[in-house]
Amino acid sequence: MPELGKYAGEVLAAYGGSIAILGGLVWLSIRSGAKVRARLRAMEETRK
Amino acid sequence: MSLWEYANPVKFMATSGRILPAFAVAAAVVTLAGVAWGFFATPEDYKQGATVKIIFLHVPAAMMAINAWAMMLVCSLIWVVRRHHVSALAAKAAAPVGVAMTLIALFTGAVWGQPMWGTWWAWDPRLTSFLILFLFYLGYMALWAAIDDPDTAADLTSVLCLVGSVFAILSRYAVNFWNQGLHQGASVLRAGAVTGADTEEKVSNVYAVPLFVSMAGFVLLFIALVLLRTRTEIRARRIKALEARARMADA
């Protein structure tokens, strides 16, 4: 862990918040992609 | 080979399916490298202290917030002129990525501004135009969600995207138009700043190099997420088409 001095709170909040937003975006994108793909696969198999 | 081939969803799905894993891996590696380099391996600035480390998130996120809107504008214009569905769906897919980037830029800017400027927020031209851009992103996504017919939604969101482009441009150049406010002018993406040809203060290479790596990572992350989300939108559209076909068959 680097020495962040008196601004440790601000730096950690910025990194924590940004990682949470990016992580949430990636997770939601992958999850919705997997759900839609599974649903389409099921529908196309039903049609066969 | 023509770019317009990718207006065909089958062609787009085949090509994006091949390149997406490479972009995803590159995005993860380069983004982590840039952000970790900035956080762990850069020194404190003599004026800003450790808060200088926030630029490795703030600048790439702000850059991508504007560039995402620019990409949406190009896709919207292609939809309006040539009516390619993949283009409209790519614009729709980019909006949540753009809003996340705008949110990160606003949040990290506020967290940096409090100790450095003495305030979380100021009604400065660049900050204000960025806030309006954020609201345009929310409005754009809400409009897509509010309209059932996808073609009508694509038409109306394209118009909204054109109007919002004014604020995307303002958020980049506001500090040049109005020489006032707290936010400084460009100090990184300025040719003279990189070459040392201009007389204004330039960012030291100790910060500039990891910053460029982080910016490259955010660009790759944006491309990977837009490819993934566009593929999801194309599949969702296919589901709607199959459902409509099933209803017609039942009727």
mmCIF file with all atom_site columns, C-alpha atoms in Angstrom, chain B residues 60-181:
data_model
loop_
_atom_site.group_PDB
_atom_site.id
_atom_site.type_symbol
_atom_site.label_atom_id
_atom_site.label_alt_id
_atom_site.label_comp_id
_atom_site.label_asym_id
_atom_site.label_entity_id
_atom_site.label_seq_id
_atom_site.pdbx_PDB_ins_code
_atom_site.Cartn_x
_atom_site.Cartn_y
_atom_site.Cartn_z
_atom_site.occupancy
_atom_site.B_iso_or_equiv
_atom_site.pdbx_formal_charge
_atom_site.auth_seq_id
_atom_site.auth_comp_id
_atom_site.auth_asym_id
_atom_site.auth_atom_id
_atom_site.pdbx_PDB_model_num
ATOM 1   C CA . PRO B 1 60  ? -9.577  8.585  -18.823 1.00 0.00 ? 60  PRO B CA 1
ATOM 2   C CA . ALA B 1 61  ? -13.181 8.478  -17.583 1.00 0.00 ? 61  ALA B CA 1
ATOM 3   C CA . ALA B 1 62  ? -13.855 12.073 -18.681 1.00 0.00 ? 62  ALA B CA 1
ATOM 4   C CA . MET B 1 63  ? -12.250 11.391 -22.069 1.00 0.00 ? 63  MET B CA 1
ATOM 5   C CA . MET B 1 64  ? -14.417 8.307  -22.600 1.00 0.00 ? 64  MET B CA 1
ATOM 6   C CA . ALA B 1 65  ? -17.571 10.068 -21.374 1.00 0.00 ? 65  ALA B CA 1
ATOM 7   C CA . ILE B 1 66  ? -17.209 12.516 -24.268 1.00 0.00 ? 66  ILE B CA 1
ATOM 8   C CA . ASN B 1 67  ? -15.962 9.968  -26.812 1.00 0.00 ? 67  ASN B CA 1
ATOM 9   C CA . ALA B 1 68  ? -18.821 7.576  -26.003 1.00 0.00 ? 68  ALA B CA 1
ATOM 10  C CA . TRP B 1 69  ? -21.285 10.320 -26.867 1.00 0.00 ? 69  TRP B CA 1
ATOM 11  C CA . ALA B 1 70  ? -19.331 11.030 -30.088 1.00 0.00 ? 70  ALA B CA 1
ATOM 12  C CA . MET B 1 71  ? -19.575 7.335  -31.009 1.00 0.00 ? 71  MET B CA 1
ATOM 13  C CA . MET B 1 72  ? -23.322 7.402  -30.253 1.00 0.00 ? 72  MET B CA 1
ATOM 14  C CA . LEU B 1 73  ? -23.658 10.479 -32.468 1.00 0.00 ? 73  LEU B CA 1
ATOM 15  C CA . VAL B 1 74  ? -21.947 8.749  -35.420 1.00 0.00 ? 74  VAL B CA 1
ATOM 16  C CA . CYS B 1 75  ? -24.109 5.635  -34.940 1.00 0.00 ? 75  CYS B CA 1
ATOM 17  C CA . SER B 1 76  ? -27.261 7.764  -34.647 1.00 0.00 ? 76  SER B CA 1
ATOM 18  C CA . LEU B 1 77  ? -26.424 9.614  -37.872 1.00 0.00 ? 77  LEU B CA 1
ATOM 19  C CA . ILE B 1 78  ? -25.851 6.276  -39.642 1.00 0.00 ? 78  ILE B CA 1
ATOM 20  C CA . TRP B 1 79  ? -29.258 5.125  -38.372 1.00 0.00 ? 79  TRP B CA 1
ATOM 21  C CA . VAL B 1 80  ? -30.977 8.331  -39.516 1.00 0.00 ? 80  VAL B CA 1
ATOM 22  C CA . VAL B 1 81  ? -29.362 8.294  -42.965 1.00 0.00 ? 81  VAL B CA 1
ATOM 23  C CA . ARG B 1 82  ? -29.017 4.579  -43.773 1.00 0.00 ? 82  ARG B CA 1
ATOM 24  C CA . ARG B 1 83  ? -31.431 2.863  -41.337 1.00 0.00 ? 83  ARG B CA 1
ATOM 25  C CA . HIS B 1 84  ? -28.961 0.188  -40.217 1.00 0.00 ? 84  HIS B CA 1
ATOM 26  C CA . HIS B 1 85  ? -30.358 -1.488 -37.096 1.00 0.00 ? 85  HIS B CA 1
ATOM 27  C CA . VAL B 1 86  ? -26.965 -2.610 -35.785 1.00 0.00 ? 86  VAL B CA 1
ATOM 28  C CA . SER B 1 87  ? -25.901 1.021  -35.742 1.00 0.00 ? 87  SER B CA 1
ATOM 29  C CA . ALA B 1 88  ? -28.902 2.115  -33.647 1.00 0.00 ? 88  ALA B CA 1
ATOM 30  C CA . LEU B 1 89  ? -28.385 -0.827 -31.281 1.00 0.00 ? 89  LEU B CA 1
ATOM 31  C CA . ALA B 1 90  ? -24.677 0.011  -30.904 1.00 0.00 ? 90  ALA B CA 1
ATOM 32  C CA . ALA B 1 91  ? -25.616 3.565  -29.869 1.00 0.00 ? 91  ALA B CA 1
ATOM 33  C CA . LYS B 1 92  ? -28.095 2.156  -27.354 1.00 0.00 ? 92  LYS B CA 1
ATOM 34  C CA . ALA B 1 93  ? -25.441 -0.278 -26.054 1.00 0.00 ? 93  ALA B CA 1
ATOM 35  C CA . ALA B 1 94  ? -22.869 2.508  -25.575 1.00 0.00 ? 94  ALA B CA 1
ATOM 36  C CA . ALA B 1 95  ? -25.097 4.739  -23.426 1.00 0.00 ? 95  ALA B CA 1
ATOM 37  C CA . PRO B 1 96  ? -24.769 2.827  -20.105 1.00 0.00 ? 96  PRO B CA 1
ATOM 38  C CA . VAL B 1 97  ? -20.997 2.688  -20.597 1.00 0.00 ? 97  VAL B CA 1
ATOM 39  C CA . GLY B 1 98  ? -20.944 6.425  -21.271 1.00 0.00 ? 98  GLY B CA 1
ATOM 40  C CA . VAL B 1 99  ? -23.085 7.227  -18.243 1.00 0.00 ? 99  VAL B CA 1
ATOM 41  C CA . ALA B 1 100 ? -20.774 5.151  -16.019 1.00 0.00 ? 100 ALA B CA 1
ATOM 42  C CA . MET B 1 101 ? -17.752 7.042  -17.371 1.00 0.00 ? 101 MET B CA 1
ATOM 43  C CA . THR B 1 102 ? -19.484 10.390 -16.798 1.00 0.00 ? 102 THR B CA 1
ATOM 44  C CA . LEU B 1 103 ? -20.407 9.371  -13.262 1.00 0.00 ? 103 LEU B CA 1
ATOM 45  C CA . ILE B 1 104 ? -16.796 8.357  -12.509 1.00 0.00 ? 104 ILE B CA 1
ATOM 46  C CA . ALA B 1 105 ? -15.520 11.668 -13.921 1.00 0.00 ? 105 ALA B CA 1
ATOM 47  C CA . LEU B 1 106 ? -17.996 13.700 -11.847 1.00 0.00 ? 106 LEU B CA 1
ATOM 48  C CA . PHE B 1 107 ? -17.404 11.658 -8.671  1.00 0.00 ? 107 PHE B CA 1
ATOM 49  C CA . THR B 1 108 ? -13.607 11.615 -8.822  1.00 0.00 ? 108 THR B CA 1
ATOM 50  C CA . GLY B 1 109 ? -13.574 15.304 -9.787  1.00 0.00 ? 109 GLY B CA 1
ATOM 51  C CA . ALA B 1 110 ? -15.665 16.171 -6.721  1.00 0.00 ? 110 ALA B CA 1
ATOM 52  C CA . VAL B 1 111 ? -13.507 14.044 -4.416  1.00 0.00 ? 111 VAL B CA 1
ATOM 53  C CA . TRP B 1 112 ? -10.361 15.719 -5.806  1.00 0.00 ? 112 TRP B CA 1
ATOM 54  C CA . GLY B 1 113 ? -11.925 19.200 -5.772  1.00 0.00 ? 113 GLY B CA 1
ATOM 55  C CA . GLN B 1 114 ? -12.868 19.215 -2.115  1.00 0.00 ? 114 GLN B CA 1
ATOM 56  C CA . PRO B 1 115 ? -9.289  19.252 -0.739  1.00 0.00 ? 115 PRO B CA 1
ATOM 57  C CA . MET B 1 116 ? -7.742  21.120 -3.706  1.00 0.00 ? 116 MET B CA 1
ATOM 58  C CA . TRP B 1 117 ? -10.372 23.775 -4.493  1.00 0.00 ? 117 TRP B CA 1
ATOM 59  C CA . GLY B 1 118 ? -12.072 23.755 -1.100  1.00 0.00 ? 118 GLY B CA 1
ATOM 60  C CA . THR B 1 119 ? -15.405 22.703 -2.620  1.00 0.00 ? 119 THR B CA 1
ATOM 61  C CA . TRP B 1 120 ? -17.036 19.535 -3.920  1.00 0.00 ? 120 TRP B CA 1
ATOM 62  C CA . TRP B 1 121 ? -18.750 21.395 -6.730  1.00 0.00 ? 121 TRP B CA 1
ATOM 63  C CA . ALA B 1 122 ? -18.653 24.743 -8.528  1.00 0.00 ? 122 ALA B CA 1
ATOM 64  C CA . TRP B 1 123 ? -20.917 26.018 -11.310 1.00 0.00 ? 123 TRP B CA 1
ATOM 65  C CA . ASP B 1 124 ? -17.897 26.223 -13.565 1.00 0.00 ? 124 ASP B CA 1
ATOM 66  C CA . PRO B 1 125 ? -18.452 25.963 -17.385 1.00 0.00 ? 125 PRO B CA 1
ATOM 67  C CA . ARG B 1 126 ? -16.785 22.563 -17.750 1.00 0.00 ? 126 ARG B CA 1
ATOM 68  C CA . LEU B 1 127 ? -18.335 21.021 -14.636 1.00 0.00 ? 127 LEU B CA 1
ATOM 69  C CA . THR B 1 128 ? -21.785 22.327 -15.513 1.00 0.00 ? 128 THR B CA 1
ATOM 70  C CA . SER B 1 129 ? -21.648 21.131 -19.130 1.00 0.00 ? 129 SER B CA 1
ATOM 71  C CA . PHE B 1 130 ? -20.465 17.727 -17.853 1.00 0.00 ? 130 PHE B CA 1
ATOM 72  C CA . LEU B 1 131 ? -23.404 17.529 -15.457 1.00 0.00 ? 131 LEU B CA 1
ATOM 73  C CA . ILE B 1 132 ? -25.779 18.366 -18.322 1.00 0.00 ? 132 ILE B CA 1
ATOM 74  C CA . LEU B 1 133 ? -24.095 15.661 -20.439 1.00 0.00 ? 133 LEU B CA 1
ATOM 75  C CA . PHE B 1 134 ? -24.733 13.197 -17.588 1.00 0.00 ? 134 PHE B CA 1
ATOM 76  C CA . LEU B 1 135 ? -28.428 14.206 -17.562 1.00 0.00 ? 135 LEU B CA 1
ATOM 77  C CA . PHE B 1 136 ? -28.568 13.779 -21.354 1.00 0.00 ? 136 PHE B CA 1
ATOM 78  C CA . TYR B 1 137 ? -27.224 10.234 -20.952 1.00 0.00 ? 137 TYR B CA 1
ATOM 79  C CA . LEU B 1 138 ? -29.970 9.462  -18.424 1.00 0.00 ? 138 LEU B CA 1
ATOM 80  C CA . GLY B 1 139 ? -32.601 11.021 -20.706 1.00 0.00 ? 139 GLY B CA 1
ATOM 81  C CA . TYR B 1 140 ? -31.292 9.054  -23.695 1.00 0.00 ? 140 TYR B CA 1
ATOM 82  C CA . MET B 1 141 ? -31.525 5.737  -21.796 1.00 0.00 ? 141 MET B CA 1
ATOM 83  C CA . ALA B 1 142 ? -34.954 6.626  -20.391 1.00 0.00 ? 142 ALA B CA 1
ATOM 84  C CA . LEU B 1 143 ? -36.233 7.416  -23.898 1.00 0.00 ? 143 LEU B CA 1
ATOM 85  C CA . TRP B 1 144 ? -35.072 4.034  -25.230 1.00 0.00 ? 144 TRP B CA 1
ATOM 86  C CA . ALA B 1 145 ? -36.803 2.334  -22.281 1.00 0.00 ? 145 ALA B CA 1
ATOM 87  C CA . ALA B 1 146 ? -40.021 4.330  -22.629 1.00 0.00 ? 146 ALA B CA 1
ATOM 88  C CA . ILE B 1 147 ? -40.843 3.525  -26.282 1.00 0.00 ? 147 ILE B CA 1
ATOM 89  C CA . ASP B 1 148 ? -41.963 0.041  -27.316 1.00 0.00 ? 148 ASP B CA 1
ATOM 90  C CA . ASP B 1 149 ? -41.398 0.317  -31.043 1.00 0.00 ? 149 ASP B CA 1
ATOM 91  C CA . PRO B 1 150 ? -37.599 0.014  -31.540 1.00 0.00 ? 150 PRO B CA 1
ATOM 92  C CA . ASP B 1 151 ? -37.518 2.001  -34.801 1.00 0.00 ? 151 ASP B CA 1
ATOM 93  C CA . THR B 1 152 ? -39.414 4.922  -33.259 1.00 0.00 ? 152 THR B CA 1
ATOM 94  C CA . ALA B 1 153 ? -37.161 4.755  -30.203 1.00 0.00 ? 153 ALA B CA 1
ATOM 95  C CA . ALA B 1 154 ? -34.088 4.801  -32.456 1.00 0.00 ? 154 ALA B CA 1
ATOM 96  C CA . ASP B 1 155 ? -35.443 7.835  -34.359 1.00 0.00 ? 155 ASP B CA 1
ATOM 97  C CA . LEU B 1 156 ? -36.225 9.862  -31.242 1.00 0.00 ? 156 LEU B CA 1
ATOM 98  C CA . THR B 1 157 ? -33.036 8.950  -29.383 1.00 0.00 ? 157 THR B CA 1
ATOM 99  C CA . SER B 1 158 ? -31.030 9.902  -32.486 1.00 0.00 ? 158 SER B CA 1
ATOM 100 C CA . VAL B 1 159 ? -32.529 13.393 -32.351 1.00 0.00 ? 159 VAL B CA 1
ATOM 101 C CA . LEU B 1 160 ? -31.788 13.587 -28.625 1.00 0.00 ? 160 LEU B CA 1
ATOM 102 C CA . CYS B 1 161 ? -28.217 12.477 -29.316 1.00 0.00 ? 161 CYS B CA 1
ATOM 103 C CA . LEU B 1 162 ? -27.779 15.254 -31.891 1.00 0.00 ? 162 LEU B CA 1
ATOM 104 C CA . VAL B 1 163 ? -29.003 17.871 -29.405 1.00 0.00 ? 163 VAL B CA 1
ATOM 105 C CA . GLY B 1 164 ? -26.877 16.480 -26.567 1.00 0.00 ? 164 GLY B CA 1
ATOM 106 C CA . SER B 1 165 ? -23.779 16.659 -28.757 1.00 0.00 ? 165 SER B CA 1
ATOM 107 C CA . VAL B 1 166 ? -23.673 20.395 -28.069 1.00 0.00 ? 166 VAL B CA 1
ATOM 108 C CA . PHE B 1 167 ? -22.983 19.613 -24.410 1.00 0.00 ? 167 PHE B CA 1
ATOM 109 C CA . ALA B 1 168 ? -20.501 16.856 -25.251 1.00 0.00 ? 168 ALA B CA 1
ATOM 110 C CA . ILE B 1 169 ? -18.516 19.417 -27.273 1.00 0.00 ? 169 ILE B CA 1
ATOM 111 C CA . LEU B 1 170 ? -18.956 22.066 -24.569 1.00 0.00 ? 170 LEU B CA 1
ATOM 112 C CA . SER B 1 171 ? -17.734 19.713 -21.856 1.00 0.00 ? 171 SER B CA 1
ATOM 113 C CA . ARG B 1 172 ? -14.497 19.266 -23.835 1.00 0.00 ? 172 ARG B CA 1
ATOM 114 C CA . TYR B 1 173 ? -13.964 22.857 -24.957 1.00 0.00 ? 173 TYR B CA 1
ATOM 115 C CA . ALA B 1 174 ? -15.829 24.929 -22.347 1.00 0.00 ? 174 ALA B CA 1
ATOM 116 C CA . VAL B 1 175 ? -12.590 26.045 -20.722 1.00 0.00 ? 175 VAL B CA 1
ATOM 117 C CA . ASN B 1 176 ? -11.417 27.389 -24.089 1.00 0.00 ? 176 ASN B CA 1
ATOM 118 C CA . PHE B 1 177 ? -14.681 29.224 -24.825 1.00 0.00 ? 177 PHE B CA 1
ATOM 119 C CA . TRP B 1 178 ? -14.992 30.827 -21.398 1.00 0.00 ? 178 TRP B CA 1
ATOM 120 C CA . ASN B 1 179 ? -11.706 31.607 -19.794 1.00 0.00 ? 179 ASN B CA 1
ATOM 121 C CA . GLN B 1 180 ? -13.141 31.466 -16.302 1.00 0.00 ? 180 GLN B CA 1
ATOM 122 C CA . GLY B 1 181 ? -14.040 28.902 -13.684 1.00 0.00 ? 181 GLY B CA 1
#
